[in-house]
XYZ file of C-alpha atoms in Angstrom:
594
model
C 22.212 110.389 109.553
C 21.989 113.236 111.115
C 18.885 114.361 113.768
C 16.827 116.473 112.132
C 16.479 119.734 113.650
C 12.285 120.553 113.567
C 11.334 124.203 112.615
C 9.879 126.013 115.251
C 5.746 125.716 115.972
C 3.923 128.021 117.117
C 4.171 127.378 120.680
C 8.092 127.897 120.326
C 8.669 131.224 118.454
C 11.832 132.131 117.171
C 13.478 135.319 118.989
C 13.789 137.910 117.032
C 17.073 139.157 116.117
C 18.626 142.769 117.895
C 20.386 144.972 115.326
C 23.510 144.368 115.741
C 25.470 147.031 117.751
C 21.904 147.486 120.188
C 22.482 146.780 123.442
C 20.214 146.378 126.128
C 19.023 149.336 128.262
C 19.182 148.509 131.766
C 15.599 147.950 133.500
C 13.826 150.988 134.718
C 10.509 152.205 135.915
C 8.691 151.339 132.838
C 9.922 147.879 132.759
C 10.362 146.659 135.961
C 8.053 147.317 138.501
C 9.630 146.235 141.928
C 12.073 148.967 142.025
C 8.508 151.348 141.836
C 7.562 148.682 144.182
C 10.166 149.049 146.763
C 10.481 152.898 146.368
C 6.465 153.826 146.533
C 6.059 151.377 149.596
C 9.212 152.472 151.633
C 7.878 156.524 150.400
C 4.147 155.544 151.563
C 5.390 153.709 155.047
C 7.407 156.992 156.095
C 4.456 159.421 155.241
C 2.069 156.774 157.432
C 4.593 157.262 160.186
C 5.293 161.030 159.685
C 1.459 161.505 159.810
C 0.943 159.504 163.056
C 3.982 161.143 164.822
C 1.890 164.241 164.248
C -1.359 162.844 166.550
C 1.227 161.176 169.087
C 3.140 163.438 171.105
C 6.871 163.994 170.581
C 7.413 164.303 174.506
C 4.460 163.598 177.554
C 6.117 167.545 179.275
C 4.369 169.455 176.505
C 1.872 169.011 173.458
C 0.776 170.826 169.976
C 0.231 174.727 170.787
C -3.010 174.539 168.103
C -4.717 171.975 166.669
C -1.986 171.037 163.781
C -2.356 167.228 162.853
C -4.824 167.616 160.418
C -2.517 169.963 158.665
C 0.713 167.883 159.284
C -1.223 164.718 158.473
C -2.440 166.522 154.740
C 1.521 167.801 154.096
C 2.622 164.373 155.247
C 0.299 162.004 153.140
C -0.670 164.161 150.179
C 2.930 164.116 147.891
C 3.376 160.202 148.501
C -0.714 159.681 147.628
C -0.037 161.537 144.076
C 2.969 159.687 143.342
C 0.921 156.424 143.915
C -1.599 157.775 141.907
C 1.114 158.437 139.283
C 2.771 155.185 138.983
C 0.278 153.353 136.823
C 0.631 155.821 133.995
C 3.614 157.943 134.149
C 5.999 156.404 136.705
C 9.344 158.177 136.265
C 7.180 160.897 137.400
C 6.220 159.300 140.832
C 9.924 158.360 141.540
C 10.930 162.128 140.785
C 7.998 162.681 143.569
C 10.406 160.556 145.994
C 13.315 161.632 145.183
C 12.166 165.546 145.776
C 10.506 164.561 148.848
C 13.527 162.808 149.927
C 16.226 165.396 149.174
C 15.386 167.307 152.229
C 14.649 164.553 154.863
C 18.406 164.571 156.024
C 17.026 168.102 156.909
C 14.062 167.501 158.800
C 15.716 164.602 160.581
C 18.225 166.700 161.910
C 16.164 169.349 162.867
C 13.525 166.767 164.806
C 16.731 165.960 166.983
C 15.920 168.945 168.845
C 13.005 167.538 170.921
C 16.056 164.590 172.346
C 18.309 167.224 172.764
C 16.598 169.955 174.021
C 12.873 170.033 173.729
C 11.995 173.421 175.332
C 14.440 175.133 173.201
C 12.619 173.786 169.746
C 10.359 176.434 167.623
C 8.064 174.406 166.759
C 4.836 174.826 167.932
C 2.716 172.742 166.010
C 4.271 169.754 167.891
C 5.922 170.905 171.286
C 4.522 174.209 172.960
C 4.622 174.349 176.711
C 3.026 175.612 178.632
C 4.654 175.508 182.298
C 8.580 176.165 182.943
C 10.351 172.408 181.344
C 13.805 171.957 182.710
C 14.259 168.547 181.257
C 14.098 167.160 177.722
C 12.005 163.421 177.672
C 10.824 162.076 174.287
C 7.865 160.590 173.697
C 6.066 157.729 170.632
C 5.987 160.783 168.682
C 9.070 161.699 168.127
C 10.101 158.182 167.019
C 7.849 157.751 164.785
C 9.015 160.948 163.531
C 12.513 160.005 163.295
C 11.264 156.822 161.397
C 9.143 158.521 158.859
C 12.466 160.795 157.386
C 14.174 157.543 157.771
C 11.988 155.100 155.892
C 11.584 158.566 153.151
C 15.125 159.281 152.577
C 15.610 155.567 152.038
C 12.747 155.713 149.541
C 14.609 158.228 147.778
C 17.506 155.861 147.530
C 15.709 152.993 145.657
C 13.709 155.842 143.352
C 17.688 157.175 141.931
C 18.593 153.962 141.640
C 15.555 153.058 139.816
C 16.039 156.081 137.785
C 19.636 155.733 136.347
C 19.204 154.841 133.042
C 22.546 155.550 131.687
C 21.216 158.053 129.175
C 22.938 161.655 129.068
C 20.251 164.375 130.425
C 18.647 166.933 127.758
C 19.099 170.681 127.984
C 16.568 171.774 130.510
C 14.741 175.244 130.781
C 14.931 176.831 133.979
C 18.217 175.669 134.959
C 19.637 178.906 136.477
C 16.377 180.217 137.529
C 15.108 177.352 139.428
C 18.106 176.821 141.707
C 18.041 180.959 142.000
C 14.909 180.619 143.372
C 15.629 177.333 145.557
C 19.029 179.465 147.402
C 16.090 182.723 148.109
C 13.855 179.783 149.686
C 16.727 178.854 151.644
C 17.213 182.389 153.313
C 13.576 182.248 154.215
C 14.457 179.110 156.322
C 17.644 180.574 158.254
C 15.205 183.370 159.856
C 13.312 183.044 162.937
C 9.867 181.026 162.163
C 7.483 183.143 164.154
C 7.145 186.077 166.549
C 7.003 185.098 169.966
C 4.766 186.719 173.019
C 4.530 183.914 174.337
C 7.169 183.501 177.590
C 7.996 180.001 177.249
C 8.716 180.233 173.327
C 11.589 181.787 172.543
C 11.567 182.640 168.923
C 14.850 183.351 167.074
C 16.611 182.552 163.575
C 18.619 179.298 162.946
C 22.059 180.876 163.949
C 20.770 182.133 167.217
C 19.923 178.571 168.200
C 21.106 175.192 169.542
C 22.895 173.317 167.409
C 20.500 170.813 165.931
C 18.295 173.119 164.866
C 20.853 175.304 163.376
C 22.527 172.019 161.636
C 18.976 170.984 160.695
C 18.344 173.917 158.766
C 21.434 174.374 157.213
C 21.315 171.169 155.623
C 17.838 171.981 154.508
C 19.092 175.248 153.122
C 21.859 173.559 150.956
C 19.669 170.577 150.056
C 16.639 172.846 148.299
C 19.305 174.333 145.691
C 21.503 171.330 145.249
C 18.255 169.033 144.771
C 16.337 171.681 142.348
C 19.871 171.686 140.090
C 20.244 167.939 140.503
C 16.435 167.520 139.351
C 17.075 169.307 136.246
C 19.901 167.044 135.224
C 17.728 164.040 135.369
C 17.593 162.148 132.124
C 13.909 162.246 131.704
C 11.806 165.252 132.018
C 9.107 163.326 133.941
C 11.862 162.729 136.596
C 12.629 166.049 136.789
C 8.878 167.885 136.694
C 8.788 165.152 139.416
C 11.928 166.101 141.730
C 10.799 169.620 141.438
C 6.945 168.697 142.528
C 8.231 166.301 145.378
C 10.643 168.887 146.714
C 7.806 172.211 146.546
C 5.834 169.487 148.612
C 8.938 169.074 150.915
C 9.332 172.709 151.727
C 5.719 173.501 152.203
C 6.219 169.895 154.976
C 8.416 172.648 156.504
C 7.175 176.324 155.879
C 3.209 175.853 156.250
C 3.313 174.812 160.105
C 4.870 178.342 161.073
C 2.759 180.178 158.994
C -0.458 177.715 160.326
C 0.528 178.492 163.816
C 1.477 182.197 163.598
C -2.463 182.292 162.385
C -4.206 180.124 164.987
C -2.929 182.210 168.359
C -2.864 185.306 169.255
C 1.132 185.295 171.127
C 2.285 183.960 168.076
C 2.523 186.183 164.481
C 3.743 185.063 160.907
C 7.373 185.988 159.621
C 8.464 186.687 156.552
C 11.230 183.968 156.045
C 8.431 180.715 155.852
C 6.066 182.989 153.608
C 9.240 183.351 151.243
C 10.044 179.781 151.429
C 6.179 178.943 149.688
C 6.419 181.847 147.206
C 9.606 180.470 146.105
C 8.757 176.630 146.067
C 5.165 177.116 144.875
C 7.200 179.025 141.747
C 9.313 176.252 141.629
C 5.875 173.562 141.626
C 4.905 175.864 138.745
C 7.890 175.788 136.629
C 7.775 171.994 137.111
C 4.191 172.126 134.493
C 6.199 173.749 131.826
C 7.847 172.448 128.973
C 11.824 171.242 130.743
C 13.446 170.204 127.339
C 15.039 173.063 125.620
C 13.694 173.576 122.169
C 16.874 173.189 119.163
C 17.456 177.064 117.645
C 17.543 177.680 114.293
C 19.448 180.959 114.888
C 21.509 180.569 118.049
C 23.315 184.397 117.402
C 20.106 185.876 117.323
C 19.135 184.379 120.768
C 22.105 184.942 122.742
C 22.489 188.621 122.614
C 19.061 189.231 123.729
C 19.386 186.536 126.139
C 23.203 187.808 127.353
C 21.344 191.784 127.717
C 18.467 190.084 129.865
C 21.328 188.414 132.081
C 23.766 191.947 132.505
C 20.415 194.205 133.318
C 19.147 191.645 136.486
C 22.891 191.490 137.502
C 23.348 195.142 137.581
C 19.679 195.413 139.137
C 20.305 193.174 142.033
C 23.668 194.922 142.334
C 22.485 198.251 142.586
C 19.978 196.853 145.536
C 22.430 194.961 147.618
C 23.817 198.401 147.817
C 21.358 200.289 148.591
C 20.030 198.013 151.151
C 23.508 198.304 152.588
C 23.571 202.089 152.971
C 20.543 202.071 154.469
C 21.580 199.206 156.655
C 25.032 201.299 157.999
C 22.938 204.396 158.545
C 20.023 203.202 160.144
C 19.821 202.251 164.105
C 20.752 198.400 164.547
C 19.711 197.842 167.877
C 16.416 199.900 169.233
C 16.417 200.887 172.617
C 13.123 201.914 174.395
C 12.814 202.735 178.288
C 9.391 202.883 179.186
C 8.574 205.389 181.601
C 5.435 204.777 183.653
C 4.958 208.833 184.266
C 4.957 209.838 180.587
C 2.751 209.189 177.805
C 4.829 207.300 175.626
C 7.806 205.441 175.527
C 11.431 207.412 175.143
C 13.489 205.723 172.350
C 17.404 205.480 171.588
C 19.280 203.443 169.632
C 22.677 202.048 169.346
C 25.095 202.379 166.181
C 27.673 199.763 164.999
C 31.108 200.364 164.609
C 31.622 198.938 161.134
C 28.854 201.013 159.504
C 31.413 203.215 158.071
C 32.776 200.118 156.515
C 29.555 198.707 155.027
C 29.215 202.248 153.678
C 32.260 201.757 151.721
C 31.538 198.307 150.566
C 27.992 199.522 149.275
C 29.731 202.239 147.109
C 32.215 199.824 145.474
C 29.611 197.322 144.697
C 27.451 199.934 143.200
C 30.144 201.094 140.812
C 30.869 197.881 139.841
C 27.250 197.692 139.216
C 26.532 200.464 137.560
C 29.222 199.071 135.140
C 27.655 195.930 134.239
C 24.619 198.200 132.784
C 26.848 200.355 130.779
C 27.245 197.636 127.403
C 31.176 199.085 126.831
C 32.330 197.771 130.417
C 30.116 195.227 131.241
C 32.550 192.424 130.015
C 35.020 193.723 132.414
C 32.635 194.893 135.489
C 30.657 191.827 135.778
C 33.911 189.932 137.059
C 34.351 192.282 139.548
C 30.641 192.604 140.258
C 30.979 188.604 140.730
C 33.311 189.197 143.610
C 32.355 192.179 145.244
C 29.522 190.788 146.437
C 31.712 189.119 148.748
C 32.619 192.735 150.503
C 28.986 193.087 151.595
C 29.323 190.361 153.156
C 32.389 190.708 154.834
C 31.079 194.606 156.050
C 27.350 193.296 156.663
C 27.889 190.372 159.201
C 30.092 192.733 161.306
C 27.501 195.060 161.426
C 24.938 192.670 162.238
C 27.269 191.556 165.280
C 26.290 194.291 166.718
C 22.737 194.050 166.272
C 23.018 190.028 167.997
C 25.337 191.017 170.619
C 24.010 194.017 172.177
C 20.140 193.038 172.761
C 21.455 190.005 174.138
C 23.925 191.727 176.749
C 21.330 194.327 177.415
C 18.158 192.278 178.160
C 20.300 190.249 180.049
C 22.052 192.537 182.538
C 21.146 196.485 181.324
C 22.434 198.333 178.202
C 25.978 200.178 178.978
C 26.466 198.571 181.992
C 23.352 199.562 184.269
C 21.766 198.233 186.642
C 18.869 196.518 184.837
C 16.188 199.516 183.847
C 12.503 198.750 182.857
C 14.284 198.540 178.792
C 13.671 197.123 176.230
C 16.110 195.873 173.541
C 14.987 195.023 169.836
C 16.714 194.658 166.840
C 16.499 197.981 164.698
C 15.771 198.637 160.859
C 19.556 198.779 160.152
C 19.912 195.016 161.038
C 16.644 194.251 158.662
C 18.226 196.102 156.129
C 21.297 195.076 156.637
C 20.264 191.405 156.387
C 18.221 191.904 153.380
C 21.868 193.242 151.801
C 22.988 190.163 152.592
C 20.573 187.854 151.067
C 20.447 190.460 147.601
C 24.571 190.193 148.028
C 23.871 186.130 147.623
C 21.537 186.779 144.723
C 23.864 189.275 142.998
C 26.718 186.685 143.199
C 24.076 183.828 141.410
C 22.676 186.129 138.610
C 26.693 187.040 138.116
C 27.567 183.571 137.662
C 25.098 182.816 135.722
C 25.846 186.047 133.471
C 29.243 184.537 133.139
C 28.127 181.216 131.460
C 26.299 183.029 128.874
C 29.175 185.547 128.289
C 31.552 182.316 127.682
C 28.924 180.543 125.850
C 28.950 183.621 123.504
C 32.490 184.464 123.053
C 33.494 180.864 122.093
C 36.975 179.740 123.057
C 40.253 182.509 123.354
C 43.726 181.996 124.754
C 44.186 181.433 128.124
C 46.438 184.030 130.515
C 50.532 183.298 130.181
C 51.965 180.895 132.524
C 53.798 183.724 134.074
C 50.915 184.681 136.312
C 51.015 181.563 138.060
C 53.535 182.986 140.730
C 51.624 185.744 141.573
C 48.350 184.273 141.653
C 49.049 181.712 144.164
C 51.185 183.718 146.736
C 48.119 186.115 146.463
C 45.641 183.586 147.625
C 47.879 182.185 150.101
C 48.489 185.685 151.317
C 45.034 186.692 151.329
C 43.814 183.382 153.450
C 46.411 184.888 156.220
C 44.863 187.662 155.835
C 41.319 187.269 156.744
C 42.062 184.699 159.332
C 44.385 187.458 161.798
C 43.059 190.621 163.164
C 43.736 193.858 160.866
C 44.170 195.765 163.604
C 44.377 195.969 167.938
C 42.047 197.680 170.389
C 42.546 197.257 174.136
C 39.841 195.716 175.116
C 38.191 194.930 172.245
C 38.144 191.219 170.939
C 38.342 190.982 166.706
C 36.316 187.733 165.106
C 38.647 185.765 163.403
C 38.972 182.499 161.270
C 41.382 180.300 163.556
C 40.335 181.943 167.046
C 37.379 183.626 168.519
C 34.807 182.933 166.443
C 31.902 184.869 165.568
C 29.373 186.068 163.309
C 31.914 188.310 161.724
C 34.093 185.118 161.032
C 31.259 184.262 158.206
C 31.918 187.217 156.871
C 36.052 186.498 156.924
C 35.479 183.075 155.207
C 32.879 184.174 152.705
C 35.604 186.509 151.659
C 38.536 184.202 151.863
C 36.628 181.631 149.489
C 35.611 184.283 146.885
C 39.283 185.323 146.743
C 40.638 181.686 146.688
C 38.493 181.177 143.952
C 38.692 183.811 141.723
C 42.557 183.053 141.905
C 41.638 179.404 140.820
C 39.302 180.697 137.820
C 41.990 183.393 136.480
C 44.333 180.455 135.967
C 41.773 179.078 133.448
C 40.183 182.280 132.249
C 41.058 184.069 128.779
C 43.344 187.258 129.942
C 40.735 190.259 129.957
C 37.782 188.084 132.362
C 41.119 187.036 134.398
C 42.497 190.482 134.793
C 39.169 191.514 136.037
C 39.052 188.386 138.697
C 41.996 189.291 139.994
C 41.486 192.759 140.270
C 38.188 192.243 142.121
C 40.154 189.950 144.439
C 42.426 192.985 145.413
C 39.789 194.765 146.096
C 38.862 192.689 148.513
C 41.718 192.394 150.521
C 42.275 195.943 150.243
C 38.714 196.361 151.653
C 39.735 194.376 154.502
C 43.095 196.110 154.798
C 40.776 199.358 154.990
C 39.304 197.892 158.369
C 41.771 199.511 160.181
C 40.791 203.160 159.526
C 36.812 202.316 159.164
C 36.755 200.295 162.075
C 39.153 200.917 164.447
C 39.222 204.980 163.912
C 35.544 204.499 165.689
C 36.887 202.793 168.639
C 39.846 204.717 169.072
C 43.378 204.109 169.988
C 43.073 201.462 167.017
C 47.100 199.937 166.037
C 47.677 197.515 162.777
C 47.970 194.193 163.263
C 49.648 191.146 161.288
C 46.323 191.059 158.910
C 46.089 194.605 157.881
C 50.444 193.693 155.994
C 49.162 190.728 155.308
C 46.211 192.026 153.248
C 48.236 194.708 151.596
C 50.606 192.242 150.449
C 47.917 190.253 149.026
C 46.680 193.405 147.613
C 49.967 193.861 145.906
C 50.120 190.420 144.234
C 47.206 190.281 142.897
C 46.983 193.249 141.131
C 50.645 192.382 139.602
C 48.917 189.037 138.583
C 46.357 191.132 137.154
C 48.338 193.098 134.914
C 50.237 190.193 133.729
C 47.497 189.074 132.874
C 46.135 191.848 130.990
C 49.732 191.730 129.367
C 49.753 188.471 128.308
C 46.294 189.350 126.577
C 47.099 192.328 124.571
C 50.469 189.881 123.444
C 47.528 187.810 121.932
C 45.580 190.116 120.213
């Protein structure tokens, strides 16, 4: 006979059955708790250590200029305390606190590097301030435990995303092109110089003017803030991502509130502008992060994207129309100030000193502004916002050459006398132009982000078209090959005058060259995909860009004088000349279609 099988008592319930088809979802914060575990302790261990590195000192030749590790102790603890706070009840929203916090500790590492490399040349005077000449660079228990506290947090952030993937495909957030638009303005606040300096053994200056860890430092942290704020807004749930957002506002305010903090407590030290835009930006950002993420279904999607595509065209033509009006003030106003203080008169005697590309940011300013004024005019905005979406790039290209002037010649002047003197009781400063000038630059970044953005609601609202013919492959790709040659040889010969370039001689105006180069590169990349008209208009914005750069040779070298064309300027008329045949074949192959 056979065994009887017993039914199940109570102490041995029967499982229940799954629906068939159901399959299980992989653990997660909710259900498992030692991921939380691992994440919250490693998160909580590197603010302990961040906060102590604060009281110890990062090397025994120089301490704190104020009274900061209260302050850095607060910034340090605070984020890691409310995402411990968090767990119990709404976890994914403590490991989006981690994650933020750790998207910019690659950042901060980098930047701390400074004080092993080269501690006297760090701006950072809530940890190292002399306050006798330092010739050396010794690191003290400070610094390590300040190297250990991004450590242990970035690996934190490591076991929060993989706590967080959950396999499940993100929702439509809010805020997706306005957050990160906000993050890459944060970012310019943190390339700028951190405070003003009286004091003689602090030498203040922006990220590009300095050594290289504190240049790579920031750099990184400039990327990470808008990479991390888009990346937080693709997270599957919208705790994780009102999380990320909190956890990196908390980051940036680690980084931006010690400048402002110190330019406050002495009197040779004075607030800038660049960390107070970093916390109006990332407080914004906190604040976005308590509204509603998840995009609400629309019962009418036609009636919402025409408002919403108007809205888009009006702050693209805005921010278009400023970048060029910052610029003409930039190329008419004084770069570098020069004042030679007199002890027998009253007050100081002033000059100033001109660049030689003003003429050419001039130039640059009015094209953008057409193109500008075109995106507000509703008949040619479809066709102006492409080229508004790559013009940017010629403010750029004019601006940083401008501004070369405006690093070079205080430099060489403070150093040995302006002109070649004998070193007079003079001063040099940077003048209005190179403010102005540099706010073009930053607007010119802005303009290209609110175009971009402009251009995924324009495809969102004309649906799919045909794509260009294949017969402006040819053209398109011996234009951006052209153009690359282009920007990376001289346009023209001066004797005695050495032109930036991409593959030699390096130089601020090089950022300018490879800004431009990209923009072209790519706009030949997106016309290959593009329906005809929005390609045409690519590809015409491209040529005028390499014809702007072919134009150096009057704008530029007319002001020095005995000026000759060099390989770049046929190189950049030839690329001129492709690309606007690619254009029209493109605008050919269009009309075919209609």
């Amino acid at each position: 006979m056979p065994p009887r099988s017993d039914p199940p008592g109570p102490s041995s319930p029967a499982p229940a059955a799954r629906p068939t088809g159901e399959e299980t979802p992989p653990p997660s914060w909710v259900e498992n708790d030692r991921p939380q575990t691992i994440a919250l302790g490693l998160a909580a261990a590197g603010a302990v250590a961040l906060a102590a590195g604060a009281v110890a000192r990062v090397s025994p030749d120089a301490g704190p200029g104020f009274t900061s590790w209260p302050w850095l102790a607060v910034l340090a603890l605070a984020p890691v305390v409310a995402a411990i706070v968090a767990a119990g009840k709404r976890p994914a929203l403590a490991g989006g606190l981690v994650l933020g916090l750790a998207a910019l500790a690659p950042g901060r590492l980098v930047l701390d590097l400074q004080f092993a490399v080269n501690g006297p040349l760090a701006v950072r005077p809530e940890l190292y301030l002399a306050d006798r000449f330092v010739g050396g660079s010794a690191v003290g228990a400070g610094f390590w435990l300040l190297i250990a506290g991004h450590l242990l947090t970035l690996a934190a952030g490591v076991a929060a995303w993989r706590a967080s993937q959950t396999g499940e495909e993100p929702e439509r957030r809010r805020w997706r092109l306005l957050v990160p638009l906000l993050a890459v303005a944060a970012s310019v606040g943190l390339l700028t110089a951190p405070v003003h300096s009286a004091n003689g053994f602090l030498l203040a200056r922006a990220s590009f003017e300095g050594p290289w860890p504190a240049l790579g430092g920031y750099l990184l942290l400039a990327a990470a803030l808008p990479l991390a704020a888009a990346l937080a807004l693709a997270a599957p749930a919208e705790r994780t991502a009102r999380g990320a957002l909190l956890g990196l506002a908390a980051g940036a305010f680690g980084v931006a509130v010690p400048p402002v903090v110190a330019g406050l407590s002495r009197a040779d030290l004075g607030v800038t502008w660049g960390p107070v835009l970093v916390l109006l930006m990332t407080a914004v950002i906190g604040a976005l992060a308590f509204t509603r993420l998840a995009e609400k279904p629309a019962d009418d999607e036609a009636d919402l994207k025409i408002p919403g595509l108007f809205w888009w065209r009006l702050v693209t033509g805005l921010l278009g129309l400023a970048t060029a009006l910052a610029a003409v003030i930039g190329s008419f106003a004084p770069q570098v100030a020069v004042t030679a203080l007199n002890p027998g008169a009253p007050a100081p005697v002033s000059a100033a000193a001109e660049s030689p590309a003003r003429w050419f940011l001039l130039v640059a300013a009015v094209v953008l502004a057409v193109a500008a004024l075109g995106v507000l005019v509703p008949k040619t905005a479809p066709g102006a916002r492409p080229l508004l979406g790559l013009l940017w790039a010629g403010i750029v290209l004019a601006g940083t050459a401008v501004l070369n002037t405006a690093l070079t010649a205080p430099q060489a002047g403070n150093l040995g006398g302006f002109g070649g003197t004998a070193a007079p009781a003079l001063t040099y400063d940077l003048g209005a132009g190179a403010a102005w000038t540099f706010a073009a630059l930053v607007l010119a970044v802005l303009t290209a982000l609110a175009a971009a953005g402009t251009g995924v609601v324009e495809r969102e609202d004309a649906g799919n078209a045909a794509e260009p013919g294949k017969n402006v492959l040819t053209p398109v790709v011996a234009g951006a090959v052209l153009a690359v040659a282009a920007f990376g040889l001289p346009v023209f010969t001066v004797p005695g005058y050495v032109t930036a370039g991409l593959w030699s001689d390096f130089d601020t105006p090089s950022w300018g060259l490879l800004t431009a180069a990209v923009a072209v590169v790519g706009a030949a990349a997106l016309a290959l995909r593009a329906r005809p008209k929005p390609a045409a208009a690519l590809l015409t914005g491209a040529a005028v860009l390499t014809a702007l750069h072919a134009a150096e040779l009057p704008l530029v070298g007319g002001t020095l004088g005995g000026a000759t064309p060099a390989t770049g300027f046929w190189l950049a008329l030839a690329a001129t000349a492709a690309l606007l045949i690619a254009a029209g074949l493109a605008a050919a192959g269009g009309r075919r279609d209609a």
